[in-house]
PDB file of C-alpha atoms in Angstrom:
ATOM      1  CA  MET A 149      97.069 120.829 104.008  1.00 69.00           C
ATOM      2  CA  GLU A 150      98.041 118.796 100.968  1.00 77.00           C
ATOM      3  CA  THR A 151     101.150 116.647 101.077  1.00 84.00           C
ATOM      4  CA  ASN A 152     103.194 115.436  98.146  1.00 92.00           C
ATOM      5  CA  ILE A 153     103.817 111.853  99.219  1.00 94.00           C
ATOM      6  CA  MET A 154     106.665 111.491  96.742  1.00 94.00           C
ATOM      7  CA  ASP A 155     108.534 114.348  98.407  1.00 95.00           C
ATOM      8  CA  MET A 156     108.452 112.360 101.639  1.00 95.00           C
ATOM      9  CA  PHE A 157     110.381 109.543  99.983  1.00 94.00           C
ATOM     10  CA  GLU A 158     113.143 112.029  99.142  1.00 90.00           C
ATOM     11  CA  GLU A 159     113.847 112.741 102.801  1.00 86.00           C
ATOM     12  CA  GLU A 160     116.187 109.737 103.103  1.00 82.00           C
ATOM     13  CA  LYS A 161     114.451 108.230 106.114  1.00 92.00           C
ATOM     14  CA  VAL A 162     112.425 105.058 106.388  1.00 96.00           C
ATOM     15  CA  LEU A 163     108.777 106.096 106.288  1.00 98.00           C
ATOM     16  CA  LYS A 164     106.592 104.548 108.991  1.00 98.00           C
ATOM     17  CA  ILE A 165     103.087 103.755 107.777  1.00 98.00           C
ATOM     18  CA  CYS A 166      99.822 102.636 109.382  1.00 98.00           C
ATOM     19  CA  ALA A 167      98.297  99.824 107.313  1.00 98.00           C
ATOM     20  CA  PRO A 168      94.723  99.698 106.035  1.00 98.00           C
ATOM     21  CA  MET A 169      92.779  97.683 108.628  1.00 97.00           C
ATOM     22  CA  VAL A 170      89.092  96.877 108.251  1.00 92.00           C
ATOM     23  CA  ARG A 171      87.163  98.401 111.194  1.00 91.00           C
ATOM     24  CA  TYR A 172      90.319  99.677 112.838  1.00 95.00           C
ATOM     25  CA  SER A 173      92.326 102.219 110.789  1.00 97.00           C
ATOM     26  CA  LYS A 174      89.497 104.746 110.939  1.00 97.00           C
ATOM     27  CA  LEU A 175      89.864 108.438 111.745  1.00 98.00           C
ATOM     28  CA  PRO A 176      90.162 108.230 115.558  1.00 98.00           C
ATOM     29  CA  PHE A 177      92.910 105.584 115.440  1.00 98.00           C
ATOM     30  CA  ARG A 178      94.736 107.474 112.704  1.00 98.00           C
ATOM     31  CA  CYS A 179      94.685 110.578 114.921  1.00 98.00           C
ATOM     32  CA  LEU A 180      96.232 108.511 117.713  1.00 98.00           C
ATOM     33  CA  VAL A 181      99.120 106.959 115.784  1.00 98.00           C
ATOM     34  CA  ARG A 182      99.983 110.311 114.213  1.00 98.00           C
ATOM     35  CA  ARG A 183     100.836 111.517 117.731  1.00 98.00           C
ATOM     36  CA  TYR A 184     103.448 108.763 117.924  1.00 98.00           C
ATOM     37  CA  ASP A 185     105.627 109.232 114.838  1.00 97.00           C
ATOM     38  CA  CYS A 186     103.453 107.591 112.179  1.00 98.00           C
ATOM     39  CA  ASP A 187     104.283 109.326 108.882  1.00 97.00           C
ATOM     40  CA  ILE A 188     101.408 108.161 106.637  1.00 98.00           C
ATOM     41  CA  CYS A 189      98.031 106.560 107.404  1.00 98.00           C
ATOM     42  CA  PHE A 190      95.738 104.417 105.274  1.00 98.00           C
ATOM     43  CA  THR A 191      91.975 104.240 105.567  1.00 98.00           C
ATOM     44  CA  PRO A 192      90.420 100.786 105.870  1.00 97.00           C
ATOM     45  CA  MET A 193      89.776  99.110 102.530  1.00 97.00           C
ATOM     46  CA  ILE A 194      86.640 100.578 100.930  1.00 97.00           C
ATOM     47  CA  VAL A 195      84.728  98.763  98.162  1.00 97.00           C
ATOM     48  CA  ALA A 196      84.724 101.322  95.354  1.00 97.00           C
ATOM     49  CA  ALA A 197      81.469 100.130  93.749  1.00 96.00           C
ATOM     50  CA  ASP A 198      79.543 100.441  97.038  1.00 95.00           C
ATOM     51  CA  PHE A 199      81.184 103.780  97.722  1.00 96.00           C
ATOM     52  CA  MET A 200      80.009 105.181  94.400  1.00 96.00           C
ATOM     53  CA  ARG A 201      76.535 103.639  94.647  1.00 94.00           C
ATOM     54  CA  SER A 202      75.490 104.974  98.039  1.00 88.00           C
ATOM     55  CA  ASN A 203      75.695 108.263  99.907  1.00 89.00           C
ATOM     56  CA  LYS A 204      75.280 106.284 103.123  1.00 86.00           C
ATOM     57  CA  ALA A 205      78.325 104.176 102.275  1.00 84.00           C
ATOM     58  CA  ARG A 206      80.376 107.281 101.523  1.00 89.00           C
ATOM     59  CA  ASP A 207      79.425 108.892 104.822  1.00 89.00           C
ATOM     60  CA  SER A 208      80.110 105.789 106.913  1.00 89.00           C
ATOM     61  CA  GLU A 209      83.233 104.512 105.155  1.00 92.00           C
ATOM     62  CA  PHE A 210      85.177 107.732 104.682  1.00 96.00           C
ATOM     63  CA  THR A 211      85.591 110.328 107.406  1.00 95.00           C
ATOM     64  CA  THR A 212      88.506 112.681 107.856  1.00 96.00           C
ATOM     65  CA  ASN A 213      89.462 116.060 109.273  1.00 95.00           C
ATOM     66  CA  ASP A 214      91.989 118.830 108.658  1.00 93.00           C
ATOM     67  CA  SER A 215      94.760 117.180 110.684  1.00 94.00           C
ATOM     68  CA  ASP A 216      94.323 113.735 109.109  1.00 97.00           C
ATOM     69  CA  ARG A 217      97.159 114.072 106.618  1.00 96.00           C
ATOM     70  CA  PRO A 218      99.090 112.596 104.879  1.00 97.00           C
ATOM     71  CA  LEU A 219      96.230 110.219 104.063  1.00 98.00           C
ATOM     72  CA  ILE A 220      95.935 107.381 101.563  1.00 98.00           C
ATOM     73  CA  VAL A 221      92.466 106.031 100.744  1.00 98.00           C
ATOM     74  CA  GLN A 222      92.505 102.344  99.880  1.00 98.00           C
ATOM     75  CA  PHE A 223      89.898 100.916  97.543  1.00 98.00           C
ATOM     76  CA  ALA A 224      88.922  97.418  96.487  1.00 98.00           C
ATOM     77  CA  SER A 225      87.851  97.359  92.862  1.00 98.00           C
ATOM     78  CA  SER A 226      87.706  95.155  89.790  1.00 97.00           C
ATOM     79  CA  ASP A 227      86.746  97.916  87.362  1.00 97.00           C
ATOM     80  CA  ALA A 228      89.005 100.725  86.214  1.00 98.00           C
ATOM     81  CA  GLN A 229      86.340 103.405  85.742  1.00 98.00           C
ATOM     82  CA  THR A 230      84.711 102.713  89.095  1.00 98.00           C
ATOM     83  CA  LEU A 231      88.085 103.020  90.802  1.00 98.00           C
ATOM     84  CA  ALA A 232      88.867 106.252  88.961  1.00 98.00           C
ATOM     85  CA  ASP A 233      85.461 107.707  89.863  1.00 98.00           C
ATOM     86  CA  ALA A 234      85.984 106.871  93.538  1.00 98.00           C
ATOM     87  CA  ALA A 235      89.462 108.355  93.448  1.00 98.00           C
ATOM     88  CA  CYS A 236      88.102 111.606  92.030  1.00 97.00           C
ATOM     89  CA  VAL A 237      85.575 111.822  94.889  1.00 97.00           C
ATOM     90  CA  VAL A 238      88.178 111.457  97.667  1.00 97.00           C
ATOM     91  CA  ALA A 239      91.045 113.312  95.980  1.00 97.00           C
ATOM     92  CA  PRO A 240      90.178 116.741  97.467  1.00 96.00           C
ATOM     93  CA  PHE A 241      90.390 115.260 100.971  1.00 96.00           C
ATOM     94  CA  SER A 242      93.432 112.969 100.691  1.00 97.00           C
ATOM     95  CA  ASP A 243      96.931 112.640  99.276  1.00 97.00           C
ATOM     96  CA  GLY A 244      96.613 109.425  97.287  1.00 98.00           C
ATOM     97  CA  VAL A 245      94.623 106.304  96.531  1.00 98.00           C
ATOM     98  CA  ASP A 246      95.765 102.726  96.817  1.00 98.00           C
ATOM     99  CA  LEU A 247      94.401  99.661  95.018  1.00 98.00           C
ATOM    100  CA  ASN A 248      94.101  96.605  97.258  1.00 98.00           C
ATOM    101  CA  CYS A 249      95.718  93.664  95.472  1.00 98.00           C
ATOM    102  CA  GLY A 250      96.494  91.722  98.619  1.00 96.00           C
ATOM    103  CA  CYS A 251      93.362  90.937 100.645  1.00 94.00           C
ATOM    104  CA  PRO A 252      93.207  87.106 100.815  1.00 91.00           C
ATOM    105  CA  GLN A 253      89.692  86.798 102.235  1.00 92.00           C
ATOM    106  CA  ARG A 254      87.353  84.533 100.260  1.00 90.00           C
ATOM    107  CA  TRP A 255      84.572  87.099  99.850  1.00 93.00           C
ATOM    108  CA  ALA A 256      86.991  89.616  98.329  1.00 93.00           C
ATOM    109  CA  MET A 257      88.501  87.081  95.945  1.00 92.00           C
ATOM    110  CA  ALA A 258      85.016  85.915  94.895  1.00 93.00           C
ATOM    111  CA  GLU A 259      84.104  89.505  93.956  1.00 94.00           C
ATOM    112  CA  GLY A 260      87.283  89.917  91.911  1.00 94.00           C
ATOM    113  CA  TYR A 261      88.942  92.114  94.549  1.00 96.00           C
ATOM    114  CA  GLY A 262      92.077  91.828  96.621  1.00 95.00           C
ATOM    115  CA  ALA A 263      94.733  89.180  96.076  1.00 96.00           C
ATOM    116  CA  CYS A 264      93.145  87.728  92.949  1.00 96.00           C
ATOM    117  CA  LEU A 265      94.289  90.905  91.166  1.00 98.00           C
ATOM    118  CA  ILE A 266      97.939  89.857  91.382  1.00 97.00           C
ATOM    119  CA  ASN A 267      96.990  87.316  88.696  1.00 97.00           C
ATOM    120  CA  LYS A 268      95.508  90.050  86.477  1.00 97.00           C
ATOM    121  CA  PRO A 269      98.421  92.387  85.730  1.00 97.00           C
ATOM    122  CA  ASP A 270      96.718  93.850  82.652  1.00 98.00           C
ATOM    123  CA  LEU A 271      93.692  94.910  84.712  1.00 98.00           C
ATOM    124  CA  VAL A 272      95.894  96.377  87.461  1.00 98.00           C
ATOM    125  CA  ARG A 273      97.820  98.298  84.829  1.00 98.00           C
ATOM    126  CA  ASP A 274      94.604  99.671  83.324  1.00 98.00           C
ATOM    127  CA  MET A 275      93.231 100.700  86.724  1.00 98.00           C
ATOM    128  CA  VAL A 276      96.427 102.506  87.724  1.00 98.00           C
ATOM    129  CA  ARG A 277      96.612 104.284  84.368  1.00 98.00           C
ATOM    130  CA  LEU A 278      92.981 105.456  84.438  1.00 98.00           C
ATOM    131  CA  VAL A 279      93.302 106.873  87.955  1.00 98.00           C
ATOM    132  CA  ARG A 280      96.453 108.719  86.944  1.00 97.00           C
ATOM    133  CA  ASN A 281      94.706 110.144  83.883  1.00 97.00           C
ATOM    134  CA  GLN A 282      91.459 111.188  85.568  1.00 98.00           C
ATOM    135  CA  VAL A 283      92.459 112.615  88.962  1.00 97.00           C
ATOM    136  CA  ALA A 284      93.149 116.297  88.370  1.00 93.00           C
ATOM    137  CA  LYS A 285      95.847 116.679  91.037  1.00 94.00           C
ATOM    138  CA  PRO A 286      99.396 116.387  89.690  1.00 91.00           C
ATOM    139  CA  ASN A 287     100.930 115.428  93.049  1.00 94.00           C
ATOM    140  CA  TYR A 288      98.247 112.884  93.940  1.00 97.00           C
ATOM    141  CA  SER A 289      99.758 109.411  94.413  1.00 98.00           C
ATOM    142  CA  THR A 290      98.409 106.182  92.933  1.00 98.00           C
ATOM    143  CA  SER A 291      99.745 103.038  94.548  1.00 98.00           C
ATOM    144  CA  ILE A 292      99.087  99.322  94.846  1.00 98.00           C
ATOM    145  CA  LYS A 293      99.392  96.938  97.799  1.00 98.00           C
ATOM    146  CA  ILE A 294     100.165  93.363  96.810  1.00 98.00           C
ATOM    147  CA  ARG A 295     101.026  89.904  98.025  1.00 97.00           C
ATOM    148  CA  ILE A 296     103.666  87.819  96.280  1.00 97.00           C
ATOM    149  CA  HIS A 297     103.418  84.824  93.935  1.00 97.00           C
ATOM    150  CA  LYS A 298     105.159  81.520  94.526  1.00 96.00           C
ATOM    151  CA  ASP A 299     106.850  82.237  91.213  1.00 97.00           C
ATOM    152  CA  LEU A 300     108.404  85.588  92.028  1.00 97.00           C
ATOM    153  CA  ARG A 301     108.963  86.387  88.345  1.00 98.00           C
ATOM    154  CA  ARG A 302     105.214  86.940  88.054  1.00 98.00           C
ATOM    155  CA  THR A 303     105.292  89.425  90.942  1.00 98.00           C
ATOM    156  CA  VAL A 304     108.189  91.323  89.406  1.00 98.00           C
ATOM    157  CA  ASP A 305     106.295  91.484  86.096  1.00 98.00           C
ATOM    158  CA  LEU A 306     103.170  92.775  87.876  1.00 98.00           C
ATOM    159  CA  CYS A 307     105.147  95.496  89.648  1.00 98.00           C
ATOM    160  CA  GLN A 308     106.981  96.559  86.515  1.00 98.00           C
ATOM    161  CA  GLN A 309     103.711  96.806  84.592  1.00 98.00           C
ATOM    162  CA  ALA A 310     102.167  98.871  87.389  1.00 98.00           C
ATOM    163  CA  GLU A 311     105.205 101.154  87.416  1.00 98.00           C
ATOM    164  CA  ALA A 312     105.012 101.606  83.638  1.00 98.00           C
ATOM    165  CA  ALA A 313     101.318 102.542  83.998  1.00 98.00           C
ATOM    166  CA  GLY A 314     102.190 105.279  86.476  1.00 97.00           C
ATOM    167  CA  ALA A 315     102.113 103.672  89.929  1.00 98.00           C
ATOM    168  CA  SER A 316     103.748 106.088  92.362  1.00 98.00           C
ATOM    169  CA  TRP A 317     104.853 103.407  94.826  1.00 98.00           C
ATOM    170  CA  ILE A 318     104.193  99.790  95.749  1.00 98.00           C
ATOM    171  CA  THR A 319     103.558  98.088  99.083  1.00 98.00           C
ATOM    172  CA  VAL A 320     104.574  94.432  99.295  1.00 98.00           C
ATOM    173  CA  HIS A 321     103.239  92.040 101.923  1.00 97.00           C
ATOM    174  CA  GLY A 322     105.913  89.373 101.895  1.00 96.00           C
ATOM    175  CA  ARG A 323     103.590  86.357 101.834  1.00 96.00           C
ATOM    176  CA  THR A 324     101.532  84.597  99.170  1.00 95.00           C
ATOM    177  CA  ALA A 325      97.733  84.802  99.215  1.00 92.00           C
ATOM    178  CA  ASP A 326      97.594  81.319 100.783  1.00 92.00           C
ATOM    179  CA  GLU A 327     100.013  82.091 103.611  1.00 90.00           C
ATOM    180  CA  ARG A 328      98.899  83.454 106.970  1.00 85.00           C
ATOM    181  CA  HIS A 329     101.464  82.905 109.724  1.00 88.00           C
ATOM    182  CA  GLN A 330     104.442  81.692 107.731  1.00 93.00           C
ATOM    183  CA  PRO A 331     107.624  83.803 107.961  1.00 93.00           C
ATOM    184  CA  VAL A 332     107.745  86.904 105.789  1.00 95.00           C
ATOM    185  CA  ASN A 333     109.838  86.427 102.642  1.00 96.00           C
ATOM    186  CA  TYR A 334     112.433  89.192 102.961  1.00 97.00           C
ATOM    187  CA  ASN A 335     114.316  88.012  99.863  1.00 97.00           C
ATOM    188  CA  ALA A 336     111.188  88.432  97.749  1.00 98.00           C
ATOM    189  CA  ILE A 337     110.688  91.988  98.994  1.00 98.00           C
ATOM    190  CA  GLN A 338     114.312  92.811  98.267  1.00 98.00           C
ATOM    191  CA  THR A 339     114.035  91.349  94.755  1.00 98.00           C
ATOM    192  CA  ILE A 340     110.991  93.498  94.019  1.00 98.00           C
ATOM    193  CA  LYS A 341     112.718  96.567  95.440  1.00 98.00           C
ATOM    194  CA  ASP A 342     115.672  95.926  93.121  1.00 98.00           C
ATOM    195  CA  SER A 343     113.379  95.397  90.094  1.00 98.00           C
ATOM    196  CA  VAL A 344     111.545  98.748  90.081  1.00 98.00           C
ATOM    197  CA  SER A 345     112.570 102.368  90.377  1.00 98.00           C
ATOM    198  CA  VAL A 346     109.531 103.607  92.333  1.00 98.00           C
ATOM    199  CA  PRO A 347     109.576 103.465  96.156  1.00 98.00           C
ATOM    200  CA  VAL A 348     108.702 100.147  97.771  1.00 98.00           C
ATOM    201  CA  ILE A 349     107.052  99.688 101.189  1.00 98.00           C
ATOM    202  CA  ALA A 350     107.428  96.427 103.125  1.00 98.00           C
ATOM    203  CA  ASN A 351     104.602  94.900 105.171  1.00 97.00           C
ATOM    204  CA  GLY A 352     104.377  91.858 107.409  1.00 94.00           C
ATOM    205  CA  ASP A 353     105.266  90.940 111.024  1.00 93.00           C
ATOM    206  CA  VAL A 354     106.346  94.437 112.102  1.00 96.00           C
ATOM    207  CA  ARG A 355     105.760  94.537 115.873  1.00 95.00           C
ATOM    208  CA  ASN A 356     108.279  97.083 117.183  1.00 95.00           C
ATOM    209  CA  LEU A 357     110.761  99.691 116.026  1.00 95.00           C
ATOM    210  CA  ARG A 358     113.541  97.096 115.858  1.00 96.00           C
ATOM    211  CA  ASP A 359     111.473  95.204 113.286  1.00 96.00           C
ATOM    212  CA  VAL A 360     111.180  98.405 111.241  1.00 97.00           C
ATOM    213  CA  GLU A 361     114.945  98.814 111.253  1.00 96.00           C
ATOM    214  CA  ALA A 362     115.549  95.138 110.486  1.00 96.00           C
ATOM    215  CA  MET A 363     113.083  95.180 107.583  1.00 96.00           C
ATOM    216  CA  HIS A 364     114.868  98.178 106.096  1.00 96.00           C
ATOM    217  CA  ARG A 365     118.293  96.627 106.594  1.00 96.00           C
ATOM    218  CA  LEU A 366     117.310  93.275 105.057  1.00 95.00           C
ATOM    219  CA  THR A 367     115.362  94.590 102.059  1.00 97.00           C
ATOM    220  CA  GLY A 368     116.473  98.170 101.372  1.00 96.00           C
ATOM    221  CA  VAL A 369     112.862  99.365 101.219  1.00 98.00           C
ATOM    222  CA  ASP A 370     111.831 103.012 101.438  1.00 97.00           C
ATOM    223  CA  GLY A 371     109.204 102.507 104.134  1.00 97.00           C
ATOM    224  CA  VAL A 372     107.677  99.956 106.487  1.00 98.00           C
ATOM    225  CA  MET A 373     103.979  99.364 107.141  1.00 98.00           C
ATOM    226  CA  ALA A 374     102.538  97.899 110.325  1.00 98.00           C
ATOM    227  CA  ALA A 375      99.066  96.589 111.178  1.00 97.00           C
ATOM    228  CA  ARG A 376      98.678  94.293 114.191  1.00 95.00           C
ATOM    229  CA  GLY A 377     101.834  95.706 115.768  1.00 96.00           C
ATOM    230  CA  LEU A 378     100.213  99.151 115.848  1.00 98.00           C
ATOM    231  CA  LEU A 379      96.937  97.780 117.183  1.00 97.00           C
ATOM    232  CA  ALA A 380      98.809  96.286 120.134  1.00 97.00           C
ATOM    233  CA  ASN A 381     101.001  99.356 120.592  1.00 98.00           C
ATOM    234  CA  PRO A 382      99.953 102.541 118.768  1.00 98.00           C
ATOM    235  CA  ALA A 383     103.147 104.215 120.089  1.00 98.00           C
ATOM    236  CA  MET A 384     105.364 101.567 118.467  1.00 97.00           C
ATOM    237  CA  PHE A 385     106.827 103.866 115.827  1.00 98.00           C
ATOM    238  CA  ALA A 386     107.963 106.271 118.564  1.00 97.00           C
ATOM    239  CA  GLY A 387     110.116 103.508 120.049  1.00 96.00           C
ATOM    240  CA  TYR A 388     107.912 102.322 122.916  1.00 96.00           C
ATOM    241  CA  GLU A 389     108.168  98.602 123.661  1.00 93.00           C
ATOM    242  CA  GLY A 390     104.615  98.505 124.977  1.00 93.00           C
ATOM    243  CA  THR A 391     101.678 100.877 124.974  1.00 95.00           C
ATOM    244  CA  PRO A 392     102.491 103.759 127.369  1.00 95.00           C
ATOM    245  CA  LEU A 393      99.724 104.856 129.681  1.00 95.00           C
ATOM    246  CA  GLN A 394      99.796 108.295 128.059  1.00 96.00           C
ATOM    247  CA  CYS A 395      98.807 106.628 124.790  1.00 97.00           C
ATOM    248  CA  VAL A 396      95.888 104.824 126.463  1.00 96.00           C
ATOM    249  CA  TRP A 397      94.537 108.096 127.845  1.00 96.00           C
ATOM    250  CA  ASP A 398      95.183 109.820 124.500  1.00 97.00           C
ATOM    251  CA  TRP A 399      92.939 107.179 122.931  1.00 98.00           C
ATOM    252  CA  VAL A 400      90.241 107.782 125.530  1.00 97.00           C
ATOM    253  CA  ASP A 401      90.364 111.541 124.816  1.00 97.00           C
ATOM    254  CA  ILE A 402      90.312 111.171 121.025  1.00 97.00           C
ATOM    255  CA  ALA A 403      87.623 108.488 120.969  1.00 97.00           C
ATOM    256  CA  THR A 404      85.276 110.328 123.316  1.00 96.00           C
ATOM    257  CA  GLU A 405      85.826 113.649 121.557  1.00 96.00           C
ATOM    258  CA  GLN A 406      85.019 112.108 118.159  1.00 95.00           C
ATOM    259  CA  GLY A 407      82.075 110.039 119.362  1.00 94.00           C
ATOM    260  CA  THR A 408      83.679 106.695 118.513  1.00 95.00           C
ATOM    261  CA  PRO A 409      81.174 103.816 118.819  1.00 95.00           C
ATOM    262  CA  PHE A 410      81.690 101.873 122.038  1.00 96.00           C
ATOM    263  CA  THR A 411      82.577  98.577 120.355  1.00 96.00           C
ATOM    264  CA  CYS A 412      85.411 100.187 118.402  1.00 96.00           C
ATOM    265  CA  PHE A 413      86.591 102.178 121.447  1.00 97.00           C
ATOM    266  CA  HIS A 414      86.595  99.040 123.611  1.00 97.00           C
ATOM    267  CA  HIS A 415      88.243  96.734 121.056  1.00 97.00           C
ATOM    268  CA  HIS A 416      91.177  99.080 120.557  1.00 98.00           C
ATOM    269  CA  LEU A 417      91.767  99.137 124.311  1.00 97.00           C
ATOM    270  CA  MET A 418      91.605  95.334 124.422  1.00 96.00           C
ATOM    271  CA  TYR A 419      94.480  95.218 121.946  1.00 96.00           C
ATOM    272  CA  MET A 420      96.487  97.922 123.749  1.00 96.00           C
ATOM    273  CA  LEU A 421      96.156  96.363 127.209  1.00 95.00           C
ATOM    274  CA  GLU A 422      96.637  92.719 126.228  1.00 92.00           C
ATOM    275  CA  ARG A 423     100.390  92.649 126.907  1.00 89.00           C
ATOM    276  CA  VAL A 424     100.209  94.459 130.254  1.00 87.00           C
ATOM    277  CA  SER A 425      97.224  92.758 131.867  1.00 90.00           C
ATOM    278  CA  SER A 426      96.768  89.320 133.386  1.00 90.00           C
ATOM    279  CA  GLN A 427      94.197  86.851 132.103  1.00 92.00           C
ATOM    280  CA  PRO A 428      91.773  87.578 134.994  1.00 92.00           C
ATOM    281  CA  GLU A 429      92.156  91.319 134.354  1.00 92.00           C
ATOM    282  CA  ARG A 430      91.480  90.820 130.634  1.00 92.00           C
ATOM    283  CA  LYS A 431      88.387  88.781 131.426  1.00 94.00           C
ATOM    284  CA  VAL A 432      87.011  91.605 133.584  1.00 94.00           C
ATOM    285  CA  PHE A 433      87.958  94.330 131.131  1.00 95.00           C
ATOM    286  CA  ASN A 434      86.563  92.534 128.090  1.00 94.00           C
ATOM    287  CA  SER A 435      83.205  92.105 129.825  1.00 95.00           C
ATOM    288  CA  LEU A 436      82.782  95.811 130.544  1.00 96.00           C
ATOM    289  CA  TYR A 437      79.973  97.622 128.787  1.00 93.00           C
ATOM    290  CA  GLY A 438      79.758 101.359 128.411  1.00 94.00           C
ATOM    291  CA  THR A 439      82.386 104.059 128.038  1.00 95.00           C
ATOM    292  CA  ALA A 440      81.994 105.273 131.626  1.00 95.00           C
ATOM    293  CA  ALA A 441      82.624 101.767 133.004  1.00 96.00           C
ATOM    294  CA  VAL A 442      85.774 101.450 130.904  1.00 96.00           C
ATOM    295  CA  ILE A 443      87.127 104.831 132.022  1.00 96.00           C
ATOM    296  CA  ASP A 444      86.422 104.000 135.664  1.00 96.00           C
ATOM    297  CA  TYR A 445      88.260 100.691 135.252  1.00 95.00           C
ATOM    298  CA  LEU A 446      91.288 102.401 133.710  1.00 95.00           C
ATOM    299  CA  HIS A 447      91.465 104.919 136.558  1.00 94.00           C
ATOM    300  CA  GLU A 448      91.137 102.236 139.221  1.00 93.00           C
ATOM    301  CA  THR A 449      93.570  99.780 137.617  1.00 91.00           C
ATOM    302  CA  TYR A 450      96.260 101.978 136.077  1.00 89.00           C
ATOM    303  CA  GLY A 451      95.718 105.435 137.530  1.00 87.00           C
ATOM    304  CA  PRO A 452      96.448 108.732 135.804  1.00 83.00           C
ATOM    305  CA  VAL A 453      99.443 109.200 133.532  1.00 67.00           C
ATOM    306  CA  GLN A 454     101.830 110.357 136.259  1.00 48.00           C
ATOM    307  CA  ASP A 455     101.393 107.021 138.082  1.00 41.00           C
ATOM    308  CA  CYS A 456     102.289 105.086 134.953  1.00 42.00           C
ATOM    309  CA  GLY A 457     103.557 101.589 135.562  1.00 40.00           C
ATOM    310  CA  MET A 458     103.171 100.537 131.941  1.00 49.00           C
ATOM    311  CA  SER A 459     105.920 100.052 129.389  1.00 47.00           C
ATOM    312  CA  THR A 460     108.003 102.836 127.876  1.00 40.00           C
TER     313      THR A 460
END
């Protein structure tokens, strides 16, 4: 079922969005967070050139199903036509594409992807425009996800150029490409929000529903995106302070039903259980190998849902 993302912004509520996360925001995890009030999900970042070059890459990097909507596919690209071609491939199975202009990792920057694009506003403009012109779905969204400059005037210029080229909405991570754990710059996000007419999504340090509300109050944004906060608590957007046991067992059901590789299955549970388990318990759990061993451990340690002693 297709969704017009722009209609969702008209509903006068703060949209709650699952961030693109390499290795983690894949189909099974998206299915989980959708059960707990997540409005929109992103795929992990996909390198558009690899995606177009290889059937194997397409099959491994992009999987979805009928209930996986609304869905935004995020690409890394440094070439407008390659991005547009990739967008045309995924358009029948998604509701929008997003250009990653925020990844600060060295390999991405070296390839001309990610955060280095915030210094190439003309290229970003051309990529947004070409996608808009070549995807034959009028309600299909084209967005960008950025980090900020130290000189915020450059960020405002980038966003205004992207808007003029047809960007549907913009996600702003409120840190520069060099910053990792510094406080999020709420004033910068608010300035960008006030400088464009398209919806703006805020990203950075969102760990619970109170953070969502605070981000909206401080910046006036139209939506809030979370990454690590959702990894630790996939039920965060539904107002849970910690991962409820129901959510843990939901993950077990989804992951086993979809044949999720053990490493991915296990790592997600490590994140979910970190806040509710002691260091000795984490050491035991992290050393487990095999889905059956993990399920046995969960039964023995936490019990079924009705015996829940975990946070709500």
